[in-house]
CSV table of C-alpha atoms in Angstrom, one decimal:
chain,number,residue,atom,x,y,z
A,1,MET,CA,117.3,97.4,110.2
A,2,PHE,CA,118.8,100.7,111.3
A,3,LEU,CA,121.7,102.1,113.2
A,4,ILE,CA,121.5,103.3,116.8
A,5,ASN,CA,123.9,105.9,118.2
A,6,CYS,CA,124.7,104.4,121.7
A,7,PRO,CA,125.6,107.4,124.0
A,8,PHE,CA,128.4,105.3,125.4
A,9,CYS,CA,129.8,103.4,122.4
A,10,GLY,CA,128.8,105.3,119.3
A,11,GLU,CA,126.9,104.2,116.2
A,12,ARG,CA,126.2,100.4,116.0
A,13,GLU,CA,123.8,98.1,114.2
A,14,GLN,CA,120.3,97.8,115.8
A,15,SER,CA,120.9,94.0,116.1
A,16,GLU,CA,123.4,94.7,118.9
A,17,PHE,CA,120.5,96.3,120.9
A,18,LYS,CA,117.5,95.1,122.8
A,19,ALA,CA,114.3,97.1,122.7
A,20,GLY,CA,112.9,98.0,126.1
A,21,GLY,CA,109.5,99.4,125.0
A,22,GLU,CA,107.9,102.8,125.8
A,23,ALA,CA,109.9,105.1,128.0
A,24,HIS,CA,108.9,107.2,131.0
A,25,ILE,CA,106.3,104.8,132.4
A,26,ILE,CA,106.8,105.6,136.1
A,27,ARG,CA,106.8,102.7,138.5
A,28,PRO,CA,104.1,103.3,141.2
A,29,LYS,CA,105.5,104.6,144.4
A,30,GLN,CA,102.9,102.9,146.5
A,31,PRO,CA,102.0,99.6,144.8
A,32,THR,CA,99.7,98.5,147.6
A,33,GLU,CA,97.6,101.6,147.1
A,34,LEU,CA,96.9,100.9,143.4
A,35,SER,CA,93.5,100.0,142.1
A,36,ASP,CA,93.1,97.2,139.5
A,37,ASP,CA,92.6,99.9,136.8
A,38,GLU,CA,95.8,101.6,137.7
A,39,TRP,CA,97.7,98.3,137.7
A,40,ALA,CA,96.4,97.5,134.2
A,41,GLU,CA,97.4,101.0,133.1
A,42,TYR,CA,100.9,100.6,134.4
A,43,LEU,CA,101.5,96.9,133.4
A,44,PHE,CA,99.7,96.6,130.1
A,45,MET,CA,98.3,99.7,128.4
A,46,ARG,CA,100.7,101.3,125.9
A,47,LYS,CA,100.5,104.3,123.6
A,48,ASN,CA,101.9,102.2,120.8
A,49,ILE,CA,102.4,105.4,118.7
A,50,LYS,CA,102.6,105.5,115.0
A,51,GLY,CA,105.0,108.4,114.7
A,52,VAL,CA,107.5,109.9,117.2
A,53,GLN,CA,107.8,107.6,120.2
A,54,PHE,CA,110.1,107.9,123.3
A,55,GLU,CA,111.5,104.5,124.1
A,56,ARG,CA,114.1,102.6,126.1
A,57,TRP,CA,116.9,100.6,124.5
A,58,ASN,CA,119.7,98.4,126.0
A,59,HIS,CA,123.0,97.9,124.3
A,60,ALA,CA,122.8,94.2,125.1
A,61,HIS,CA,125.8,93.1,122.9
A,62,GLY,CA,127.9,96.1,123.8
A,63,CYS,CA,128.2,98.1,127.0
A,64,ARG,CA,124.9,96.7,128.3
A,65,LYS,CA,123.8,100.1,129.5
A,66,TRP,CA,120.2,101.4,129.2
A,67,PHE,CA,119.4,104.7,127.5
A,68,ASN,CA,116.5,106.4,125.7
A,69,VAL,CA,115.8,106.9,122.0
A,70,VAL,CA,113.3,109.1,120.2
A,71,ARG,CA,112.3,107.3,117.1
A,72,ASP,CA,109.7,107.7,114.4
A,73,THR,CA,108.0,104.3,114.3
A,74,SER,CA,106.5,104.9,110.9
A,75,ASN,CA,109.9,104.9,109.2
A,76,ASP,CA,112.3,103.9,111.9
A,77,GLU,CA,114.1,107.2,111.7
A,78,ILE,CA,115.9,108.1,115.0
A,79,LYS,CA,115.4,111.7,116.1
A,80,ALA,CA,117.4,111.8,119.3
A,81,VAL,CA,119.3,109.7,121.8
A,82,TYR,CA,119.6,110.7,125.5
A,83,LYS,CA,120.8,109.0,128.7
A,84,MET,CA,118.7,107.7,131.5
A,85,GLY,CA,117.7,110.5,133.9
A,86,GLU,CA,118.2,113.2,131.3
A,87,LYS,CA,115.4,115.5,130.4
A,88,PRO,CA,113.7,114.2,127.2
A,89,PRO,CA,114.3,116.5,124.2
A,90,THR,CA,111.4,118.3,122.7
A,91,ILE,CA,110.8,117.0,119.2
B,1,MET,CA,72.1,91.8,93.6
B,2,MET,CA,72.4,88.1,93.2
B,3,LYS,CA,75.8,87.0,91.9
B,4,ASN,CA,76.2,84.6,89.1
B,5,LYS,CA,77.2,81.3,90.7
B,6,TYR,CA,80.8,80.1,90.1
B,7,SER,CA,81.0,76.6,88.8
B,8,ILE,CA,82.7,74.5,86.1
B,9,PHE,CA,80.0,75.6,83.7
B,10,SER,CA,80.5,79.3,84.3
B,11,LEU,CA,84.2,78.7,83.8
B,12,ILE,CA,83.6,77.0,80.5
B,13,LYS,CA,81.1,79.7,79.4
B,14,ASN,CA,83.5,82.5,80.2
B,15,ALA,CA,86.3,80.8,78.4
B,16,PHE,CA,84.5,81.4,75.2
B,17,SER,CA,84.6,85.2,75.8
B,18,TYR,CA,88.3,85.1,76.8
B,19,HIS,CA,87.3,85.7,80.4
B,20,GLU,CA,86.5,89.3,79.7
B,21,ASN,CA,82.9,89.2,80.7
B,22,TRP,CA,83.1,88.0,84.3
B,23,GLN,CA,80.6,89.8,86.6
B,24,LYS,CA,82.3,92.2,89.0
B,25,ALA,CA,82.8,90.4,92.4
B,26,TRP,CA,82.0,93.5,94.3
B,27,LYS,CA,80.8,97.1,93.6
B,28,ASP,CA,82.7,100.3,94.2
B,29,PRO,CA,80.1,102.4,96.0
B,30,GLN,CA,80.2,105.9,97.2
B,31,PRO,CA,79.8,106.1,101.0
B,32,LYS,CA,76.3,106.8,102.1
B,33,LYS,CA,75.5,109.4,104.8
B,34,GLU,CA,74.8,106.9,107.5
B,35,TYR,CA,75.1,103.2,108.2
B,36,ASP,CA,73.8,100.9,111.0
B,37,VAL,CA,77.3,99.4,111.4
B,38,ILE,CA,80.7,100.5,110.1
B,39,ILE,CA,83.6,98.1,110.1
B,40,ILE,CA,87.0,99.8,110.0
B,41,GLY,CA,89.4,97.6,108.1
B,42,GLY,CA,88.8,95.6,105.0
B,43,GLY,CA,91.0,92.6,105.7
B,44,GLY,CA,89.8,89.0,106.1
B,45,HIS,CA,88.5,89.5,109.7
B,46,GLY,CA,86.7,92.8,108.8
B,47,LEU,CA,85.1,91.4,105.7
B,48,ALA,CA,84.1,88.2,107.5
B,49,THR,CA,82.5,90.4,110.3
B,50,ALA,CA,80.4,92.3,107.7
B,51,TYR,CA,79.5,89.1,106.0
B,52,TYR,CA,78.2,87.4,109.1
B,53,LEU,CA,76.5,90.6,110.3
B,54,ALA,CA,74.5,90.6,107.1
B,55,LYS,CA,74.0,86.9,106.9
B,56,LYS,CA,73.2,85.9,110.5
B,57,HIS,CA,72.0,89.1,112.2
B,58,ASP,CA,69.8,90.5,109.6
B,59,LEU,CA,71.6,93.8,109.4
B,60,LYS,CA,71.7,95.2,105.9
B,61,ASN,CA,72.9,98.7,106.1
B,62,ILE,CA,76.6,97.9,106.7
B,63,ALA,CA,79.8,99.5,105.4
B,64,VAL,CA,83.4,98.2,105.4
B,65,VAL,CA,85.9,101.1,105.1
B,66,GLU,CA,89.5,100.3,104.1
B,67,LYS,CA,92.3,102.8,103.8
B,68,GLY,CA,94.0,100.9,101.0
B,69,TRP,CA,92.6,98.0,99.1
B,70,ILE,CA,90.8,94.9,100.6
B,71,GLY,CA,93.1,92.2,101.7
B,72,GLY,CA,96.2,94.4,101.2
B,73,GLY,CA,97.3,94.3,104.8
B,74,ASN,CA,98.1,91.2,106.9
B,75,THR,CA,95.5,89.1,105.1
B,76,GLY,CA,97.8,89.2,102.0
B,77,ARG,CA,101.0,88.9,104.0
B,78,ASN,CA,100.7,85.9,106.3
B,79,THR,CA,101.9,82.3,105.7
B,80,THR,CA,98.4,81.0,105.5
B,81,ILE,CA,98.6,78.4,108.2
B,82,ILE,CA,95.4,77.1,109.8
B,83,ARG,CA,95.3,75.0,113.0
B,84,SER,CA,93.4,74.9,116.3
B,85,ASN,CA,95.8,72.9,118.6
B,86,TYR,CA,95.9,75.5,121.3
B,87,LEU,CA,96.5,74.6,124.9
B,88,TRP,CA,93.9,76.5,126.9
B,89,ASP,CA,90.1,75.8,126.8
B,90,ALA,CA,89.2,79.3,125.8
B,91,SER,CA,91.7,79.4,122.9
B,92,ALA,CA,90.8,75.9,121.8
B,93,GLY,CA,87.2,76.8,121.6
B,94,LEU,CA,87.9,80.0,119.6
B,95,TYR,CA,90.3,78.5,117.1
B,96,ASP,CA,88.4,75.2,116.6
B,97,HIS,CA,85.2,77.2,116.0
B,98,ALA,CA,87.1,78.9,113.1
B,99,LEU,CA,88.5,75.6,111.8
B,100,LYS,CA,85.0,74.1,111.7
B,101,ILE,CA,83.9,77.0,109.5
B,102,TRP,CA,87.0,76.7,107.3
B,103,GLU,CA,86.0,73.1,106.5
B,104,ASN,CA,82.9,74.2,104.7
B,105,LEU,CA,83.9,77.7,103.7
B,106,SER,CA,84.4,77.3,100.0
B,107,GLN,CA,80.9,75.8,99.6
B,108,GLU,CA,79.4,78.4,101.9
B,109,LEU,CA,80.9,81.3,99.9
B,110,ASN,CA,80.8,79.7,96.5
B,111,TYR,CA,84.4,80.8,96.3
B,112,ASN,CA,87.3,78.4,96.3
B,113,VAL,CA,89.5,79.4,99.2
B,114,MET,CA,91.7,76.4,98.5
B,115,PHE,CA,91.5,75.1,102.0
B,116,SER,CA,93.9,72.2,102.2
B,117,GLN,CA,93.9,69.9,105.3
B,118,ARG,CA,97.5,68.8,104.8
B,119,GLY,CA,98.2,68.7,108.5
B,120,VAL,CA,100.4,70.8,110.7
B,121,MET,CA,103.3,69.3,112.6
B,122,ASN,CA,104.9,71.0,115.6
B,123,LEU,CA,108.4,69.7,116.4
B,124,ALA,CA,110.0,69.1,119.8
B,125,HIS,CA,113.8,69.7,120.2
B,126,ASN,CA,114.4,69.3,123.9
B,127,LEU,CA,112.9,67.4,126.8
B,128,GLN,CA,110.8,70.4,127.9
B,129,ASP,CA,109.4,70.7,124.4
B,130,VAL,CA,108.5,67.0,124.5
B,131,ARG,CA,106.6,67.4,127.8
B,132,ASP,CA,104.9,70.6,126.7
B,133,LEU,CA,103.8,69.1,123.4
B,134,LYS,CA,102.5,65.9,125.0
B,135,ARG,CA,100.6,68.0,127.5
B,136,ARG,CA,99.1,70.0,124.7
B,137,THR,CA,98.1,66.9,122.8
B,138,HIS,CA,96.2,65.6,125.9
B,139,ALA,CA,94.6,69.0,126.4
B,140,ASN,CA,93.5,69.2,122.7
B,141,ARG,CA,92.0,65.7,122.8
B,142,LEU,CA,90.0,66.6,126.0
B,143,ASN,CA,88.6,69.5,124.0
B,144,GLY,CA,87.7,67.3,121.1
B,145,ILE,CA,90.5,68.6,118.8
B,146,ASP,CA,92.4,66.0,116.8
B,147,ALA,CA,96.0,65.7,117.9
B,148,VAL,CA,98.6,62.9,118.0
B,149,TYR,CA,102.1,62.8,119.4
B,150,LEU,CA,104.7,61.4,117.0
B,151,ASN,CA,108.1,60.1,117.9
B,152,THR,CA,111.2,60.9,115.8
B,153,GLN,CA,110.7,58.0,113.5
B,154,GLN,CA,107.0,58.9,112.9
B,155,VAL,CA,108.0,62.5,112.2
B,156,LYS,CA,110.5,61.3,109.6
B,157,GLU,CA,107.8,59.1,108.0
B,158,PHE,CA,105.3,61.9,107.8
B,159,CYS,CA,107.8,64.4,106.4
B,160,PRO,CA,110.8,62.6,104.9
B,161,ILE,CA,112.9,65.7,104.1
B,162,ILE,CA,113.4,66.6,107.8
B,163,ASN,CA,116.8,65.9,109.1
B,164,THR,CA,116.2,63.7,112.1
B,165,SER,CA,119.9,63.0,112.7
B,166,PRO,CA,120.7,63.2,116.5
B,167,ASP,CA,123.8,65.2,115.5
B,168,ILE,CA,122.2,68.4,114.5
B,169,ARG,CA,122.3,71.4,116.9
B,170,TYR,CA,118.7,71.0,118.0
B,171,PRO,CA,117.7,67.4,117.2
B,172,VAL,CA,114.1,66.4,116.5
B,173,LEU,CA,112.9,64.5,119.5
B,174,GLY,CA,109.3,64.2,118.4
B,175,GLY,CA,106.3,66.3,117.4
B,176,THR,CA,102.6,66.8,117.4
B,177,LEU,CA,100.4,66.4,114.4
B,178,GLN,CA,96.9,67.9,113.8
B,179,ARG,CA,95.7,66.3,110.6
B,180,ARG,CA,92.6,68.7,110.2
B,181,ALA,CA,95.0,71.6,110.1
B,182,GLY,CA,96.5,73.0,106.9
B,183,THR,CA,96.6,76.0,104.7
B,184,ALA,CA,94.2,78.2,102.6
B,185,ARG,CA,94.6,80.7,99.8
B,186,HIS,CA,94.8,84.0,101.8
B,187,ASP,CA,93.7,86.5,99.1
B,188,ALA,CA,90.8,84.2,98.2
B,189,VAL,CA,89.5,84.4,101.7
B,190,ALA,CA,89.2,88.2,101.6
B,191,TRP,CA,87.8,88.2,98.1
B,192,GLY,CA,85.3,85.4,98.9
B,193,TYR,CA,84.0,87.2,101.9
B,194,ALA,CA,83.9,90.6,100.0
B,195,ARG,CA,81.9,89.0,97.2
B,196,GLY,CA,79.5,87.4,99.7
B,197,ALA,CA,79.1,90.5,101.8
B,198,ASP,CA,78.6,92.7,98.7
B,199,GLU,CA,75.8,90.3,97.5
B,200,MET,CA,73.9,90.9,100.7
B,201,GLY,CA,74.2,94.7,100.3
B,202,VAL,CA,77.3,95.5,102.3
B,203,ASP,CA,79.1,98.6,100.9
B,204,ILE,CA,82.8,97.9,100.6
B,205,ILE,CA,84.5,101.3,100.5
B,206,GLN,CA,88.2,101.2,99.5
B,207,ASN,CA,90.7,104.1,99.6
B,208,CYS,CA,88.8,105.5,102.6
B,209,GLU,CA,91.1,106.2,105.6
B,210,VAL,CA,89.6,106.9,109.0
B,211,LYS,CA,90.8,110.2,110.5
B,212,GLY,CA,88.6,110.5,113.6
B,213,ILE,CA,85.9,108.9,115.7
B,214,LYS,CA,83.1,111.3,116.5
B,215,ARG,CA,81.6,110.8,119.9
B,216,ASN,CA,79.0,112.4,122.1
B,217,ASN,CA,78.2,111.6,125.7
B,218,GLY,CA,80.3,108.4,125.7
B,219,ALA,CA,78.7,107.0,122.6
B,220,VAL,CA,80.0,106.9,119.0
B,221,GLU,CA,78.2,109.1,116.3
B,222,GLY,CA,80.3,108.5,113.2
B,223,ILE,CA,83.7,108.5,111.6
B,224,GLU,CA,85.7,111.2,109.9
B,225,THR,CA,87.3,109.9,106.8
B,226,THR,CA,89.3,111.0,103.8
B,227,ARG,CA,86.0,110.7,101.9
B,228,GLY,CA,84.0,112.8,104.4
B,229,LEU,CA,81.9,112.2,107.5
B,230,ILE,CA,79.9,109.0,107.8
B,231,LYS,CA,77.4,108.7,110.6
B,232,THR,CA,76.8,105.4,112.5
B,233,LYS,CA,75.9,104.2,116.0
B,234,LYS,CA,78.1,101.1,115.9
B,235,ILE,CA,81.7,100.8,114.9
B,236,GLY,CA,83.7,97.6,114.7
B,237,VAL,CA,87.4,98.2,114.5
B,238,VAL,CA,89.4,95.4,112.8
B,239,ALA,CA,92.5,97.3,112.0
B,240,ALA,CA,95.2,94.8,113.1
B,241,GLY,CA,98.6,96.6,113.4
B,242,HIS,CA,96.9,100.0,113.4
B,243,SER,CA,94.3,99.2,116.1
B,244,SER,CA,96.1,101.5,118.6
B,245,VAL,CA,96.0,104.3,116.1
B,246,ILE,CA,92.2,104.0,115.8
B,247,ALA,CA,91.9,103.6,119.6
B,248,ASN,CA,93.8,106.8,120.1
B,249,MET,CA,91.3,108.7,118.0
B,250,ALA,CA,88.6,107.7,120.5
B,251,GLY,CA,90.8,108.5,123.5
B,252,LEU,CA,91.4,104.8,124.3
B,253,LYS,CA,94.7,103.0,125.1
B,254,LEU,CA,95.0,99.4,124.3
B,255,PRO,CA,97.3,96.7,125.7
B,256,LEU,CA,99.0,96.3,122.3
B,257,GLU,CA,102.4,96.7,120.7
B,258,SER,CA,102.7,96.7,116.9
B,259,LYS,CA,105.7,95.0,115.6
B,260,PRO,CA,107.1,93.9,112.2
B,261,LEU,CA,106.7,90.2,111.3
B,262,GLN,CA,108.4,88.9,108.2
B,263,ALA,CA,107.9,86.1,105.8
B,264,LEU,CA,109.6,85.0,102.6
B,265,VAL,CA,109.0,82.7,99.7
B,266,SER,CA,111.5,80.8,97.5
B,267,GLU,CA,111.6,80.2,93.8
B,268,PRO,CA,108.9,77.6,92.8
B,269,VAL,CA,110.0,74.0,92.8
B,270,LYS,CA,108.3,70.6,92.3
B,271,PRO,CA,106.3,69.3,95.3
B,272,VAL,CA,108.8,68.5,98.1
B,273,ILE,CA,106.9,69.1,101.3
B,274,ASP,CA,103.2,68.2,101.5
B,275,THR,CA,102.4,69.4,105.0
B,276,VAL,CA,103.2,72.3,107.3
B,277,VAL,CA,106.0,72.0,109.8
B,278,MET,CA,106.5,74.4,112.6
B,279,SER,CA,109.2,74.5,115.2
B,280,ASN,CA,108.9,76.8,118.2
B,281,ALA,CA,112.4,76.2,119.8
B,282,VAL,CA,114.3,77.2,116.7
B,283,HIS,CA,111.6,79.4,115.3
B,284,ALA,CA,111.1,78.1,111.8
B,285,TYR,CA,108.0,77.2,109.9
B,286,VAL,CA,107.7,76.1,106.3
B,287,SER,CA,105.1,74.8,103.9
B,288,GLN,CA,104.8,74.8,100.1
B,289,SER,CA,102.3,76.8,98.2
B,290,ASP,CA,100.3,75.4,95.2
B,291,LYS,CA,102.6,77.4,93.0
B,292,GLY,CA,105.5,75.5,94.4
B,293,GLU,CA,107.2,78.2,96.4
B,294,LEU,CA,108.4,77.4,99.9
B,295,VAL,CA,106.5,79.7,102.3
B,296,ILE,CA,108.7,80.5,105.3
B,297,GLY,CA,107.7,82.5,108.3
B,298,ALA,CA,110.2,84.4,110.4
B,299,GLY,CA,109.8,86.0,113.8
B,300,THR,CA,108.9,89.5,115.0
B,301,ASP,CA,111.3,92.2,115.8
B,302,ASP,CA,111.3,93.3,119.4
B,303,TYR,CA,110.7,97.0,118.8
B,304,VAL,CA,107.5,98.8,117.9
B,305,SER,CA,107.4,99.8,114.2
B,306,TYR,CA,104.8,100.5,111.6
B,307,SER,CA,107.3,100.4,108.7
B,308,GLN,CA,106.3,97.0,107.3
B,309,LYS,CA,109.9,95.9,107.1
B,310,GLY,CA,111.9,94.0,109.7
B,311,SER,CA,115.5,93.3,110.5
B,312,HIS,CA,117.7,91.2,108.4
B,313,GLU,CA,119.0,89.1,111.2
B,314,ILE,CA,115.5,87.8,112.0
B,315,VAL,CA,115.3,86.3,108.5
B,316,GLU,CA,118.9,85.1,108.8
B,317,GLY,CA,118.1,83.3,112.1
B,318,THR,CA,115.0,81.6,110.6
B,319,LEU,CA,116.9,80.5,107.5
B,320,ASN,CA,119.7,79.0,109.7
B,321,ALA,CA,117.1,76.9,111.5
B,322,ILE,CA,115.4,75.9,108.2
B,323,LEU,CA,118.7,74.8,106.7
B,324,GLU,CA,119.7,72.8,109.8
B,325,LEU,CA,116.3,71.0,109.7
B,326,TYR,CA,116.1,70.7,105.9
B,327,PRO,CA,119.6,70.5,104.3
B,328,ILE,CA,117.9,69.8,101.0
B,329,PHE,CA,116.9,73.5,100.8
B,330,SER,CA,120.6,74.7,101.0
B,331,ARG,CA,120.7,75.9,97.4
B,332,MET,CA,117.1,77.3,97.2
B,333,ARG,CA,117.0,80.9,96.2
B,334,MET,CA,114.5,83.2,97.9
B,335,LEU,CA,112.4,85.3,95.6
B,336,ARG,CA,110.5,87.7,97.9
B,337,GLN,CA,110.6,88.9,101.4
B,338,TRP,CA,108.1,91.2,103.1
B,339,GLY,CA,106.9,92.4,106.5
B,340,GLY,CA,103.5,93.0,108.0
B,341,ILE,CA,102.6,94.9,111.2
B,342,VAL,CA,101.2,92.6,113.9
B,343,ASP,CA,99.5,93.8,117.1
B,344,ILE,CA,100.5,91.8,120.0
B,345,CYS,CA,98.8,91.5,123.4
B,346,PRO,CA,100.8,90.9,126.6
B,347,ASP,CA,99.2,87.4,126.9
B,348,ALA,CA,99.5,86.8,123.1
B,349,SER,CA,95.7,86.2,122.9
B,350,PRO,CA,93.3,88.3,120.9
B,351,ILE,CA,90.8,90.9,122.0
B,352,VAL,CA,87.3,90.5,120.6
B,353,SER,CA,85.4,92.9,122.8
B,354,LYS,CA,83.1,95.8,123.7
B,355,THR,CA,84.8,98.9,125.1
B,356,ASN,CA,83.6,101.5,127.6
B,357,ILE,CA,82.5,103.7,124.7
B,358,LYS,CA,79.0,102.8,123.7
B,359,GLY,CA,78.9,101.4,120.2
B,360,LEU,CA,82.7,101.0,119.8
B,361,TYR,CA,84.0,97.4,119.5
B,362,PHE,CA,87.5,96.1,118.9
B,363,ASN,CA,88.7,92.9,117.3
B,364,CYS,CA,92.5,93.1,117.5
B,365,GLY,CA,95.5,91.6,119.2
B,366,TRP,CA,95.7,88.6,117.0
B,367,GLY,CA,99.4,89.0,116.9
B,368,THR,CA,101.3,86.6,114.7
B,369,GLY,CA,98.4,84.1,114.2
B,370,GLY,CA,95.3,85.8,113.1
B,371,PHE,CA,94.8,84.3,109.6
B,372,LYS,CA,93.7,80.9,110.9
B,373,ALA,CA,90.9,82.5,113.0
B,374,THR,CA,89.4,84.6,110.2
B,375,PRO,CA,86.0,82.9,109.8
B,376,GLY,CA,85.5,82.3,113.5
B,377,SER,CA,86.7,85.8,114.4
B,378,GLY,CA,84.3,87.4,111.9
B,379,ASP,CA,81.4,85.2,113.2
B,380,LEU,CA,82.0,85.9,116.9
B,381,PHE,CA,82.7,89.6,116.4
B,382,ALA,CA,79.5,90.0,114.3
B,383,HIS,CA,77.6,88.4,117.2
B,384,THR,CA,79.3,90.7,119.7
B,385,ILE,CA,78.4,93.8,117.7
B,386,ALA,CA,74.8,92.8,116.8
B,387,ASN,CA,73.9,91.8,120.4
B,388,ASP,CA,76.1,94.2,122.3
B,389,GLU,CA,77.5,91.3,124.2
B,390,PRO,CA,80.0,88.6,123.5
B,391,HIS,CA,79.3,85.1,122.3
B,392,LYS,CA,80.3,82.5,124.9
B,393,LEU,CA,83.3,81.5,122.7
B,394,ASN,CA,84.8,85.0,122.8
B,395,ALA,CA,83.7,86.0,126.3
B,396,ALA,CA,87.2,85.3,127.7
B,397,PHE,CA,88.8,87.5,125.1
B,398,ASN,CA,87.4,90.7,126.5
B,399,LEU,CA,89.4,93.9,127.1
B,400,ASN,CA,88.6,93.8,130.8
B,401,ARG,CA,90.9,90.8,131.3
B,402,PHE,CA,93.9,93.1,131.6
B,403,ILE,CA,92.2,94.7,134.6
B,404,SER,CA,90.8,91.6,136.3
B,405,GLY,CA,94.0,89.6,135.6
B,406,ASP,CA,92.1,86.7,134.0
B,407,LEU,CA,94.5,86.5,131.1
B,408,VAL,CA,94.5,83.8,128.4
B,409,ASP,CA,98.2,83.1,128.5
B,410,GLU,CA,99.0,81.3,125.3
B,411,HIS,CA,102.6,82.7,125.1
B,412,GLY,CA,104.4,79.5,126.0
B,413,ALA,CA,101.7,77.2,124.7
B,414,ALA,CA,101.2,78.6,121.2
B,415,ALA,CA,103.1,76.6,118.5
B,416,VAL,CA,105.6,79.4,117.8
B,417,ALA,CA,106.8,82.0,120.3
B,418,HIS,CA,105.6,85.6,119.7
């Protein structure tokens, strides 16, 4: 259990949020051109990092907006929070 | 070296020396320079893999490397439930293979794993549950797996403490029962396999963390560890929640997410529930250990974490459901709560597979239900490593299925949602 600082609402309990998984996985621009390997990479393969991970969260029981979080998955410590479309911070 | 056989006589004999002269169950060897096969991960699955490699495939120069102590990961953290009532043919084959080994495992290992076929009941709380569970019962029986469907009255007869009142939030409309299913003593499984593997010459190397996978021309050459370089041509990775971390060392990405899964036990009480009851819809499962504690499993958190602790509301949600179904537990006090890190595949089925790196094999993705498969998983993974190709029972659980699309989608069909 930890607190997340929603960029729109401020600090709230993690239970108000829904995790959206790894961030910055770019949706293919030409899906029909993709090989099976590329589809697998896009749909299923994940870095699943132990350490600092960039991920998406949704304030499901609050403003319902999506944003990005940089979190250390080994101890759940949050390093940074930034809005969708913003440049990811260097950690 | 042959182990002294455990028996009632050895127990009596050792009682005379105050149990101070028991033979060591496994050695504590220094790593050799080179092994034929190295298993990364000294949990139940890894130790079983080493055991069957030595026993059935005539390989003797084997090491199991473990970063902590054997059985200290998910093997010692699960709720010990064993069953094989899976919907799809591939899963049914895999898990029933394991269940058949469980049935004779204590004798095979000369180690009491306390396998108890007390039955596992899966409850239905809405009409769709009823349809799904009936379908699963039929599918199980077509696969030769024992399964019966029970109505509400029969559920109550089989487990009298369940609240079957139609007035509760999610009333019990029925359930399935697999009588061959049950529980086992989780630590004993790791220790029994370790003792058996050690007897056949397997080196079990604890406190040895893998830091890198050495490769050359697309083939493995060895592992870098905290206790130095160890050479090998075959590596079997059985690292559960840390599978992606090891994969990353070899430049591989896996279709896994590692998440905290929690469990808790109560204070010990007299026997009150003599079976295992699981409920998918309200996410609660409970059994009673031989010590008398209620063993309760909660769900996973939805975020990736390696911190071995989960969120409080997950436990709270599970206990709400438990109390609605078993009002008799309302004053029970919980003694301990803990988390383990489970590696979950998108289709909630495991990966027991070769990779595109020669000599590198993965046994992972067991998610929230790996303990039950321990003997079968070890047996089939040993076959895969020894022959460099899968056994027919684990052929469907290859890594390539995420590219071909031939998934084994047990998500909705497993007894408890992942």
